[in-house]
JSON list of C-alpha atoms in Angstrom, two decimals:
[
{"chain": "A", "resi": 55, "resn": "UNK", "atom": "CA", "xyz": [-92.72, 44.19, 234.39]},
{"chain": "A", "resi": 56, "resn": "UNK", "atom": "CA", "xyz": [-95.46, 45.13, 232.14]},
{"chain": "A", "resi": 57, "resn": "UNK", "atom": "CA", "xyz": [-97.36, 42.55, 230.23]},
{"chain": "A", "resi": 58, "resn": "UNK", "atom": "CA", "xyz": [-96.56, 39.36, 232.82]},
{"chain": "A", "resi": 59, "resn": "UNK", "atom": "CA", "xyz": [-98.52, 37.87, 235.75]},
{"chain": "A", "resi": 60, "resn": "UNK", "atom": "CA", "xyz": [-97.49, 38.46, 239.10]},
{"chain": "A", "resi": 61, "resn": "UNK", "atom": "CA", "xyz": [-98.50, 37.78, 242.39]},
{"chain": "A", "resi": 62, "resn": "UNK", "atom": "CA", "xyz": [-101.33, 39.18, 244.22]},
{"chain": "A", "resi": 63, "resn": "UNK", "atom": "CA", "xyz": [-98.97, 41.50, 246.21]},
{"chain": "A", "resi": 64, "resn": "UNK", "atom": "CA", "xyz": [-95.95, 42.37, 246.38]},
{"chain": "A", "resi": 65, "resn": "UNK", "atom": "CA", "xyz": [-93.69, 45.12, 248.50]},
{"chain": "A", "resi": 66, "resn": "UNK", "atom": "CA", "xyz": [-90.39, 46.35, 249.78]},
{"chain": "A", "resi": 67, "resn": "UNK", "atom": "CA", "xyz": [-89.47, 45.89, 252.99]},
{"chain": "A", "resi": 68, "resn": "UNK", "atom": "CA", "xyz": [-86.99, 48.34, 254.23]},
{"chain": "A", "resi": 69, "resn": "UNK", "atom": "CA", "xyz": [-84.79, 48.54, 257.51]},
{"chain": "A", "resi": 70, "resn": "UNK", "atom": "CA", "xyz": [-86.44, 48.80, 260.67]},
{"chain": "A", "resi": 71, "resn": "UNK", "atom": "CA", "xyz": [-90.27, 48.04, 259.05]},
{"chain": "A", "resi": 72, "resn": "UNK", "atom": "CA", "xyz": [-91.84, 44.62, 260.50]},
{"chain": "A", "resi": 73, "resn": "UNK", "atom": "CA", "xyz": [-92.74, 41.72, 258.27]},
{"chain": "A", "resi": 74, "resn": "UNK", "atom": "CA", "xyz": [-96.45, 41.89, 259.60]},
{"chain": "A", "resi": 75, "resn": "UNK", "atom": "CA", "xyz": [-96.80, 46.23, 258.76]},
{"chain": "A", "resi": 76, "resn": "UNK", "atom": "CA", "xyz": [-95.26, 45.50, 255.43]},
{"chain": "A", "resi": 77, "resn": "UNK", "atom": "CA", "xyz": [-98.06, 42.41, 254.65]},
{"chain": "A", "resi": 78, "resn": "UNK", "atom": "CA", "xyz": [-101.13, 44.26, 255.71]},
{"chain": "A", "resi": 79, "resn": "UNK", "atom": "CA", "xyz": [-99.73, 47.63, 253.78]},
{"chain": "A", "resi": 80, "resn": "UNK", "atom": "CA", "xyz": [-98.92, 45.71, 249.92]},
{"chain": "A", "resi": 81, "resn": "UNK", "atom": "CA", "xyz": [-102.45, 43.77, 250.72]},
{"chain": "A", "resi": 82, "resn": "UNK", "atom": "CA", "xyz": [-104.06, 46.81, 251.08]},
{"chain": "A", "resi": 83, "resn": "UNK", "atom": "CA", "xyz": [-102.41, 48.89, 248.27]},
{"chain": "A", "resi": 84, "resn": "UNK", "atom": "CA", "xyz": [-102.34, 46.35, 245.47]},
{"chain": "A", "resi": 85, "resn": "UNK", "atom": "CA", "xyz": [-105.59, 44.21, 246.34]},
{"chain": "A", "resi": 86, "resn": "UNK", "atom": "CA", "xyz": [-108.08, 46.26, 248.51]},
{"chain": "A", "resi": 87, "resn": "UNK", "atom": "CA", "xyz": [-107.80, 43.74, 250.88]},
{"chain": "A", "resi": 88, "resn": "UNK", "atom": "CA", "xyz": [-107.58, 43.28, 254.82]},
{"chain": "A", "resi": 89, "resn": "UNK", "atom": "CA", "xyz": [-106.66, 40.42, 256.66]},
{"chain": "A", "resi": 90, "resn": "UNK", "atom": "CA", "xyz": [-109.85, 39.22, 258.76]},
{"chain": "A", "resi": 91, "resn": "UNK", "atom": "CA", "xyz": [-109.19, 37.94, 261.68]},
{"chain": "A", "resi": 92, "resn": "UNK", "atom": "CA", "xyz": [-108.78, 33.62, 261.86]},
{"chain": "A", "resi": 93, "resn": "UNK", "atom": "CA", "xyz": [-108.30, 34.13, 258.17]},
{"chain": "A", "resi": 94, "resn": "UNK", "atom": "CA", "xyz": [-105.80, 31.14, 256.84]},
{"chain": "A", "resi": 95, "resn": "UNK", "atom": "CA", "xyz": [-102.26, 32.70, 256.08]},
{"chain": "A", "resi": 96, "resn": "UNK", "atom": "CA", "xyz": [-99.53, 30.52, 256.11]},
{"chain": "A", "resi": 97, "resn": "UNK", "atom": "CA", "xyz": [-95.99, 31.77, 256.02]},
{"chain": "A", "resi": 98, "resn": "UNK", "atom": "CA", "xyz": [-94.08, 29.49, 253.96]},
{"chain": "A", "resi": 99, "resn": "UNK", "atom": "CA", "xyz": [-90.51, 31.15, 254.47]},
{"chain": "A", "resi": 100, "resn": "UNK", "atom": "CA", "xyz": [-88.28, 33.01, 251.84]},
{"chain": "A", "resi": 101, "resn": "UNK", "atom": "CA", "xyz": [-87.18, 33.02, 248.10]},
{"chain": "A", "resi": 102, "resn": "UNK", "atom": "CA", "xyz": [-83.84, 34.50, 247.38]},
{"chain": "A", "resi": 103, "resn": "UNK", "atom": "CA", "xyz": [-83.47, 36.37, 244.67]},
{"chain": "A", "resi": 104, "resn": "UNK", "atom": "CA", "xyz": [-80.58, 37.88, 242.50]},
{"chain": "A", "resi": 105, "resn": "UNK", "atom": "CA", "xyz": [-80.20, 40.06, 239.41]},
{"chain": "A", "resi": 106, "resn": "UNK", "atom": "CA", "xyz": [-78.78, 42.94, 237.48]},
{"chain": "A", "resi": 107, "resn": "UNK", "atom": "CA", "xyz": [-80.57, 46.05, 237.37]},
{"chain": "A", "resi": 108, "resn": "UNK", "atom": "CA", "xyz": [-80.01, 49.38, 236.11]},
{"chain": "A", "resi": 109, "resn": "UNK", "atom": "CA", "xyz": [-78.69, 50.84, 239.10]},
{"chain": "A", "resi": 110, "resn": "UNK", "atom": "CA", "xyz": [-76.28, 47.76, 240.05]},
{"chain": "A", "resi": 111, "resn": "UNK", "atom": "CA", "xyz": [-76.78, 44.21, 241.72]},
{"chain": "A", "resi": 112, "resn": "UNK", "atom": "CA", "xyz": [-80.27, 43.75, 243.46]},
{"chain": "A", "resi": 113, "resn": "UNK", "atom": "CA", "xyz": [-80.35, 40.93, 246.18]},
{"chain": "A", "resi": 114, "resn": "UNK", "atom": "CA", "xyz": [-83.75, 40.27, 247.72]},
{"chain": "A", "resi": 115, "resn": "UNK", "atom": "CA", "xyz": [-85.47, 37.89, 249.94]},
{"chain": "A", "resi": 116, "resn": "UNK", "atom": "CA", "xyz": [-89.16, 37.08, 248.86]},
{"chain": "A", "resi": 117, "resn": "UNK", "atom": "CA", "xyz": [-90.56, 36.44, 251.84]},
{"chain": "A", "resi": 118, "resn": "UNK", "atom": "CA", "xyz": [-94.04, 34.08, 250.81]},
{"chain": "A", "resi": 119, "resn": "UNK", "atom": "CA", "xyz": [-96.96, 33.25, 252.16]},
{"chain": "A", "resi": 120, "resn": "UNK", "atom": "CA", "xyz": [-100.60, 31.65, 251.47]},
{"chain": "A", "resi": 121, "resn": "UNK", "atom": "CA", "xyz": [-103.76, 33.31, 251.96]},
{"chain": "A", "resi": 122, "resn": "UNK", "atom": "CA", "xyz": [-107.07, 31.30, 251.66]},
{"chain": "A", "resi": 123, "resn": "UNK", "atom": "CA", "xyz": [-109.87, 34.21, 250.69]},
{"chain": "A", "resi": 124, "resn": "UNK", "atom": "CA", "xyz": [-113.45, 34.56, 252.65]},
{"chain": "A", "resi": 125, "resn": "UNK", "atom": "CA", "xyz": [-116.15, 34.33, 250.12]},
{"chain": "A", "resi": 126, "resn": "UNK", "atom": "CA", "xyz": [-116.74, 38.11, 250.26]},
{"chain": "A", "resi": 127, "resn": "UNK", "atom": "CA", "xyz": [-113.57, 39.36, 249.45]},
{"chain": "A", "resi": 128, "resn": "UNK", "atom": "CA", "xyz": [-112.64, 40.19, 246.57]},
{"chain": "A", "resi": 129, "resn": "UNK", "atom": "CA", "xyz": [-109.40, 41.92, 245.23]},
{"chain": "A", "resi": 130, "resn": "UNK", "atom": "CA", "xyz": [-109.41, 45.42, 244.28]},
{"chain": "A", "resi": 131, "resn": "UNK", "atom": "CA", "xyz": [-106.10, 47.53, 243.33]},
{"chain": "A", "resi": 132, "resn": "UNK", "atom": "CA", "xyz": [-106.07, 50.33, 244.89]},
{"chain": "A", "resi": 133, "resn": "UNK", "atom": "CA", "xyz": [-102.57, 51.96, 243.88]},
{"chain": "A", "resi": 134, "resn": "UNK", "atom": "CA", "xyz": [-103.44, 51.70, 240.17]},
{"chain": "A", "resi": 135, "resn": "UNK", "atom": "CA", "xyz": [-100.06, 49.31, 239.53]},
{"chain": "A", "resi": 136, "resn": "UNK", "atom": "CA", "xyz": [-102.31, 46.11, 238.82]},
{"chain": "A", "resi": 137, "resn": "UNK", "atom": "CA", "xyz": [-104.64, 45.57, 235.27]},
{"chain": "A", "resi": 138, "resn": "UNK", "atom": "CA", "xyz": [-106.30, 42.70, 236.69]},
{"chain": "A", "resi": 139, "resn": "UNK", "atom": "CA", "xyz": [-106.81, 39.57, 239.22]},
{"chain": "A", "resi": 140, "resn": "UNK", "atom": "CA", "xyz": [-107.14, 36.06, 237.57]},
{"chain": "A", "resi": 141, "resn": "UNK", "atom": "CA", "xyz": [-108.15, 33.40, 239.97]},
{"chain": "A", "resi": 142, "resn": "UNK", "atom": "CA", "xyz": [-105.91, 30.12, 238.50]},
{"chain": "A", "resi": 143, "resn": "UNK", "atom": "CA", "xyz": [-106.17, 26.33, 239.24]},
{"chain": "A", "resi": 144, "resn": "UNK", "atom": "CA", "xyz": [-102.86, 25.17, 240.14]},
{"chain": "A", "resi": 145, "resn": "UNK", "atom": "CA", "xyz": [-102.86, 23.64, 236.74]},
{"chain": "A", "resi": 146, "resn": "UNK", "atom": "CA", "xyz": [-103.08, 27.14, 235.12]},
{"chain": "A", "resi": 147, "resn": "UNK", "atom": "CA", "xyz": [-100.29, 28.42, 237.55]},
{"chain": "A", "resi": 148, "resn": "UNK", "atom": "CA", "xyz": [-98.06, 25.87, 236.54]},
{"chain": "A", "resi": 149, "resn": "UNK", "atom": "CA", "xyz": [-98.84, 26.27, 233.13]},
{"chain": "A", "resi": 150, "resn": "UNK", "atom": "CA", "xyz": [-97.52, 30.10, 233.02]},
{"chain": "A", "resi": 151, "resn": "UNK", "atom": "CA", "xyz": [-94.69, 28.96, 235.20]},
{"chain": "A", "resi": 152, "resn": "UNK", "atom": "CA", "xyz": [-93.51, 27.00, 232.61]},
{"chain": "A", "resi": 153, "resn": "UNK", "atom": "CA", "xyz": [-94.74, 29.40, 229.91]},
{"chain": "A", "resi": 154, "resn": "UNK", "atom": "CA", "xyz": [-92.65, 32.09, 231.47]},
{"chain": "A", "resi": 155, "resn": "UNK", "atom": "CA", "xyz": [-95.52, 34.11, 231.92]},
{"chain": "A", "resi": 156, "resn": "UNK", "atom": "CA", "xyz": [-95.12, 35.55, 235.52]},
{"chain": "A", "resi": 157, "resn": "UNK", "atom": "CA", "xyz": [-92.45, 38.03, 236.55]},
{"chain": "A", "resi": 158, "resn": "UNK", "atom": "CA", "xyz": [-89.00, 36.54, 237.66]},
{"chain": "A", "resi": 159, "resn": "UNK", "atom": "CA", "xyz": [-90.13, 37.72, 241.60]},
{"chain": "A", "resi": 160, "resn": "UNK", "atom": "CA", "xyz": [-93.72, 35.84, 241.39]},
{"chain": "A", "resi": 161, "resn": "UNK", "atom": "CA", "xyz": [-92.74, 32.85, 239.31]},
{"chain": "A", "resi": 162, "resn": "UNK", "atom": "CA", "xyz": [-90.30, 32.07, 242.15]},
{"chain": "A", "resi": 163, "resn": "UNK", "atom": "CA", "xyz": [-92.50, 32.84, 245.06]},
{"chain": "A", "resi": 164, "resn": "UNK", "atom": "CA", "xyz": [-95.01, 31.16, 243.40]},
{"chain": "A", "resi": 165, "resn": "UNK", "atom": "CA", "xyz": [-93.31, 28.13, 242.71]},
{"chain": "A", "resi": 166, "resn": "UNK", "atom": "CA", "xyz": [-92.14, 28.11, 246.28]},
{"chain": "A", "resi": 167, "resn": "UNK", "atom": "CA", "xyz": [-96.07, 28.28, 247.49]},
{"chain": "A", "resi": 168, "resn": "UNK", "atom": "CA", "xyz": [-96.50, 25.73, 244.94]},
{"chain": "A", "resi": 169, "resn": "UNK", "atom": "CA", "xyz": [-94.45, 23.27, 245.99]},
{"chain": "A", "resi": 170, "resn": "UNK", "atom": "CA", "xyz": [-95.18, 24.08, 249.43]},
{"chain": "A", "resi": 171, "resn": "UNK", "atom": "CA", "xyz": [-98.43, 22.84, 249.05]},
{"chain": "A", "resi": 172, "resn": "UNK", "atom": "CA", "xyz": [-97.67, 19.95, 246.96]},
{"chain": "A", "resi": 173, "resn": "UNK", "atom": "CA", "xyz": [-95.26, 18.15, 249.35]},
{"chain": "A", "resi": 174, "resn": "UNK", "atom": "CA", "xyz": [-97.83, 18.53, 252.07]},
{"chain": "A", "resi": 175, "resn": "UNK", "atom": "CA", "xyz": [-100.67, 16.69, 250.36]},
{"chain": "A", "resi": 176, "resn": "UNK", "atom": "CA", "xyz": [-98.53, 14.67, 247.82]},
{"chain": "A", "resi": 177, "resn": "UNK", "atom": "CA", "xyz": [-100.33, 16.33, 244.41]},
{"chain": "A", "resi": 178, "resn": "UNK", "atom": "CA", "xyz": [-102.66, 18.85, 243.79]},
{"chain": "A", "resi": 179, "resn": "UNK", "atom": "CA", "xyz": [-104.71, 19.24, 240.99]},
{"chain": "A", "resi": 180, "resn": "UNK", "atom": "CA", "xyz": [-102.75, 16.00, 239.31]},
{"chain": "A", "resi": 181, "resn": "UNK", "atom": "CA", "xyz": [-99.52, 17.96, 240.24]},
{"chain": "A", "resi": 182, "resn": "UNK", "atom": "CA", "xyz": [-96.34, 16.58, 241.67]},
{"chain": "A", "resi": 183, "resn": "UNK", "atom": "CA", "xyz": [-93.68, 18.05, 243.64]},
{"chain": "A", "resi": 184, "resn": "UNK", "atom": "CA", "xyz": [-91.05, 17.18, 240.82]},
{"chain": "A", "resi": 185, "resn": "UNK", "atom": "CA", "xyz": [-93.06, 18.54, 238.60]},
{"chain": "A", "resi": 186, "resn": "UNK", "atom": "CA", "xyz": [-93.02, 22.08, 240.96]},
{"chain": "A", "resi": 187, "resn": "UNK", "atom": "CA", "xyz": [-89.28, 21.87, 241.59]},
{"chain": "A", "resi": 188, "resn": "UNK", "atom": "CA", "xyz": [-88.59, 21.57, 237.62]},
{"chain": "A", "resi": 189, "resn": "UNK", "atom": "CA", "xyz": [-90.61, 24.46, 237.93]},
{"chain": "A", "resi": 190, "resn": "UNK", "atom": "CA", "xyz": [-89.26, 26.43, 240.35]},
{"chain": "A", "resi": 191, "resn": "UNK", "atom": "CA", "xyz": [-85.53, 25.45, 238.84]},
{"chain": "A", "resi": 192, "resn": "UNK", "atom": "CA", "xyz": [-86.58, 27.06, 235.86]},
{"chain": "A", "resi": 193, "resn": "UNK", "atom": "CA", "xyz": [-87.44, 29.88, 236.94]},
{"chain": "A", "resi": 194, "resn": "UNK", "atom": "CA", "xyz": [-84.26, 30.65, 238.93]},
{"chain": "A", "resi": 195, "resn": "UNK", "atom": "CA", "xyz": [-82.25, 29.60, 235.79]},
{"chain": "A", "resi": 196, "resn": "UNK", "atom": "CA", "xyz": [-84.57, 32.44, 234.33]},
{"chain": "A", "resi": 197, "resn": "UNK", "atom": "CA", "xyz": [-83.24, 34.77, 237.09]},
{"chain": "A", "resi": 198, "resn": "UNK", "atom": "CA", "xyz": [-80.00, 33.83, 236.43]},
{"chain": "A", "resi": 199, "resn": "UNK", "atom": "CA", "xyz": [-80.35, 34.90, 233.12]},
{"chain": "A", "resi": 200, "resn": "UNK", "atom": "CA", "xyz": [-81.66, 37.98, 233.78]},
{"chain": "A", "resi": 201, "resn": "UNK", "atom": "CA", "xyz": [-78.81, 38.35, 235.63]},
{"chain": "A", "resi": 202, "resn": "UNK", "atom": "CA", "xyz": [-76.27, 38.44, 233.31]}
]
């Protein structure tokens, strides 16, 4: 989706490849990246999502997790698919969540990680989880949109 923000990275997953392969692969690929070992990734469990496409009905789980960056690293596409990385408060985030600024995929994982985060601590950054969960509802009513 040219022109919107999307998540850091982002794969397919086909039959018979592990969750873990598929991670370290789209890390590498999109960001230059490498998981270090003790780094802080926190699976955060799956998004579904549904749409129309050209070539019929696509049905996908966005499997989503956190990762806290070292100091030193520093994303870097490597598969030429990505203009550029922004590092966002969660303010910003939300802000282009509710904008409608991120691709349908990221604007739902995103909102997931989001809210994730919020319930845990109770509000980030002056952020509520009711304010995420308008968030996220919004953009699955943009999926369902999409959709049609």
């Amino acid at each position: 989706d040219p022109g919107l923000l999307d998540s850091l990275s982002a794969g397919g997953m086909t039959a018979g490849q592990g969750l873990w392969a598929v991670l370290q692969r789209e890390l590498w690929e999109e960001a230059g990246l490498s998981l270090i070992q003790g780094q802080a990734l926190q699976w955060l469990g799956g998004v579904d999502s549904c749409r129309s496409v050209p070539e019929g009905w696509q049905h996908e789980t966005l499997w989503t997790f956190n990762l806290a960056l070292t100091e030193e690293q520093r994303p870097r596409n490597q598969d030429g698919e990505v203009a550029e990385f922004l590092c966002l408060t969660p303010r910003q985030v939300l802000q282009h969540l509710q904008a409608g600024d991120y691709t349908v995929d990221a604007a739902l994982a995103l909102a997931q990680a989001d809210w994730h985060i919020v319930s845990v601590r109770g509000r980030v950054d002056g952020i509520t989880a009711d304010t995420l969960e308008a968030a996220l509802k919004a953009a699955r009513n943009r999926a369902r949109e999409l959709a049609r």
